[in-house]
Coordinates of C-alpha atoms in Angstrom, one line a residue:
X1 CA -9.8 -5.1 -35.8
X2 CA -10.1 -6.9 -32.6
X3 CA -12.9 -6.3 -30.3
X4 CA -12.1 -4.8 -27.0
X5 CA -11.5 -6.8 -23.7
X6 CA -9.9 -6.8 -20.5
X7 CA -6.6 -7.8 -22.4
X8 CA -6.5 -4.2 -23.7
X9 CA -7.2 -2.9 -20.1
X10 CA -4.0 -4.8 -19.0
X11 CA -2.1 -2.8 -22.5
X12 CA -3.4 0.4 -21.1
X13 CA -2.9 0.0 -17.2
X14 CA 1.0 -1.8 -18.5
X15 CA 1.2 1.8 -20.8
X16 CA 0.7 3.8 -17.4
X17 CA 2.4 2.0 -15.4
X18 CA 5.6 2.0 -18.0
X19 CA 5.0 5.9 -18.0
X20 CA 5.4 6.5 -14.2
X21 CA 8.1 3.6 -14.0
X22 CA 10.0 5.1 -16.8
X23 CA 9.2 8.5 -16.3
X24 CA 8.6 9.0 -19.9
X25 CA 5.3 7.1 -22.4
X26 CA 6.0 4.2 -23.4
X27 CA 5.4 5.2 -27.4
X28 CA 5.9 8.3 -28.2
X29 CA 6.4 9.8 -32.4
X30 CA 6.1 12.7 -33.9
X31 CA 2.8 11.9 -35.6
X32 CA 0.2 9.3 -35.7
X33 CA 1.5 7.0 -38.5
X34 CA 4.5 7.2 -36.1
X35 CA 2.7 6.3 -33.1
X36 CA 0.5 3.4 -34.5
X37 CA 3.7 1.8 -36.2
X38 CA 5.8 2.0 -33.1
X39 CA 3.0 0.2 -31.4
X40 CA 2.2 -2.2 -33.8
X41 CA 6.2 -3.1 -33.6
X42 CA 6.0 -2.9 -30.1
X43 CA 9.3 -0.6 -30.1
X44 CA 9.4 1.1 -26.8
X45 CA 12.7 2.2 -25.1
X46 CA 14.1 0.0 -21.7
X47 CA 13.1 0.7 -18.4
X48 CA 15.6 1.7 -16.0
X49 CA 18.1 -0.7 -14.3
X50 CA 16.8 0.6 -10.5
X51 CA 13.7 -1.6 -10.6
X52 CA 13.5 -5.0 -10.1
X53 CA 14.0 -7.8 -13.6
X54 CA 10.3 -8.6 -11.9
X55 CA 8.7 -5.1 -12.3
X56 CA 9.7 -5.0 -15.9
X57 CA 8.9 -8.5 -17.0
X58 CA 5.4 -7.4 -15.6
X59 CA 5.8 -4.7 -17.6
X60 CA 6.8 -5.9 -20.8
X61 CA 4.2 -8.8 -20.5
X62 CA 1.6 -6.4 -20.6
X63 CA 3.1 -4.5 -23.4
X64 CA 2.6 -7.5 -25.8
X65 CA 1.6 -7.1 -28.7
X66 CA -1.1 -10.0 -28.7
X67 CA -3.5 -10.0 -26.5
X68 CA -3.3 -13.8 -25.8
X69 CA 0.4 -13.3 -24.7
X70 CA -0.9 -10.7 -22.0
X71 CA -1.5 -11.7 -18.3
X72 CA -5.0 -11.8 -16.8
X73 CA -5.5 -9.0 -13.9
X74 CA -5.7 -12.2 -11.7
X75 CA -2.5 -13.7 -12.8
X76 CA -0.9 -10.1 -11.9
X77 CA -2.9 -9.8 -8.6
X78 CA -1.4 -13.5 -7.5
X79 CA 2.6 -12.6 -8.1
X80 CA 4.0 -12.4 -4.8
X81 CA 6.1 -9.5 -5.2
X82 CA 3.0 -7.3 -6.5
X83 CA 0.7 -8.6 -3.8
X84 CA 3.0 -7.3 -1.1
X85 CA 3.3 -3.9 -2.6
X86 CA -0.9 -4.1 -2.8
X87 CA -0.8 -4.9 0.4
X88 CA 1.5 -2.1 1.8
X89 CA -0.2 0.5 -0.6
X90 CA -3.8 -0.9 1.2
X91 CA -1.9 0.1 4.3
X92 CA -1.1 3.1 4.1
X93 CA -4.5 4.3 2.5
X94 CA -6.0 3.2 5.4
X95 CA -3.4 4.7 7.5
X96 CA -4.9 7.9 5.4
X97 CA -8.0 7.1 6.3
X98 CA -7.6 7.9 10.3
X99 CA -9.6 10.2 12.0
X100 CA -7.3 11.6 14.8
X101 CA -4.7 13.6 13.3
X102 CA -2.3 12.8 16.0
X103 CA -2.6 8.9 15.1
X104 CA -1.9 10.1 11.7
X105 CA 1.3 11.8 12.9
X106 CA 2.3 8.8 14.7
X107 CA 1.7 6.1 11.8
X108 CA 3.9 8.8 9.0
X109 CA 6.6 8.7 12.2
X110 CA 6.8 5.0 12.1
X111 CA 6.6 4.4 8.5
X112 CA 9.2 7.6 7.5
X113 CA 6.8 9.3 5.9
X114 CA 8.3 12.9 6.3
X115 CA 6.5 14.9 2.9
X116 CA 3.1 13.9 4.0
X117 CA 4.3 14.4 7.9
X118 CA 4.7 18.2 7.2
X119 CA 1.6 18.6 5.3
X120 CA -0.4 17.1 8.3
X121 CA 1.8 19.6 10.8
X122 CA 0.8 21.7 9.0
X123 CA -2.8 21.3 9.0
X124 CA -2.8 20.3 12.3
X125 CA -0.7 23.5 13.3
X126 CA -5.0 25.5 11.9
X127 CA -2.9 26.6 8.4
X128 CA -5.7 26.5 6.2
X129 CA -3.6 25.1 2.9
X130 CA -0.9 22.7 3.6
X131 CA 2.4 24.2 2.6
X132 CA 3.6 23.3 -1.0
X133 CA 6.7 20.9 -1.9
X134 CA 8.9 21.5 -4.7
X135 CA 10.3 18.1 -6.0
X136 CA 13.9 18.8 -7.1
X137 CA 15.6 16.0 -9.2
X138 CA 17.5 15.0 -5.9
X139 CA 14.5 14.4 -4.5
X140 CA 13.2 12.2 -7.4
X141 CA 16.4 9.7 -7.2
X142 CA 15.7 9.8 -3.6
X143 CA 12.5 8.5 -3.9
X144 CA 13.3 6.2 -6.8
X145 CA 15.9 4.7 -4.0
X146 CA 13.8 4.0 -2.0
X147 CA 11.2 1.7 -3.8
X148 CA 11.0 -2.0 -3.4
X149 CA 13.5 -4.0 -5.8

């Protein structure tokens, strides 16, 4: 019954990025009625203990069920520990960005890159499709590993 603002951006973008923090939606019900009451209760299960108490108080703040109680998109572009992964994420799409393959290369050398380092061997090497990568469950926790606290 409220009208729409950037306060229910913030709920959506804090449903996402529950999702691909928790691997799983933040609501989730059988049907509907389920769905709208577990949102209206705000009953969503815990994110896991790898990431940081930081990452999931963002989190949760944007999950709240009033829209007062949520943070601004300012107030969330200003926490330290966000604005360094904004930063490192503006990095590396520049780093992306790069003409010369070879400076490519170098730049996913330095930075460990090695899943996008084959792909770009590979199109370097004249394959016309990069070669595909399975992700295994080993290779999930891997990943997850390696994120920022």
């Amino acid at each position: 019954e409220r009208p729409y603002g950037f306060k229910s951006d913030v709920w959506s973008l804090g449903c996402i990025l529950y999702e691909l923090t928790a691997l799983r939606p933040a609501f989730s019900a059988f049907n509907m009625q389920g769905l709208i009451q577990k949102i209206k209760k705000v009953q969503f299960g815990p994110l896991p203990n790898v990431f940081s108490s930081e990452w999931t108080g963002v989190i949760k703040s944007m999950l709240k069920k009033s829209p007062e109680d949520r943070p601004f998109v300012g107030d969330l572009m200003n926490l330290d520990f966000l604005g360094q992964q904004l930063k490192a994420a503006k990095e590396h799409s520049n780093m992306l960005q790069l003409s010369e393959p070879d400076s490519l290369k170098e730049s996913l050398e330095e930075t460990g890159m090695e899943n996008l380092k084959s792909r770009v061997n590979s199109i370097g090497n004249g394959d016309s499709e990069p070669k595909s990568t399975t992700t295994t469950a080993k290779t999930k926790k891997e990943h997850i590993s390696k994120l920022p606290p």
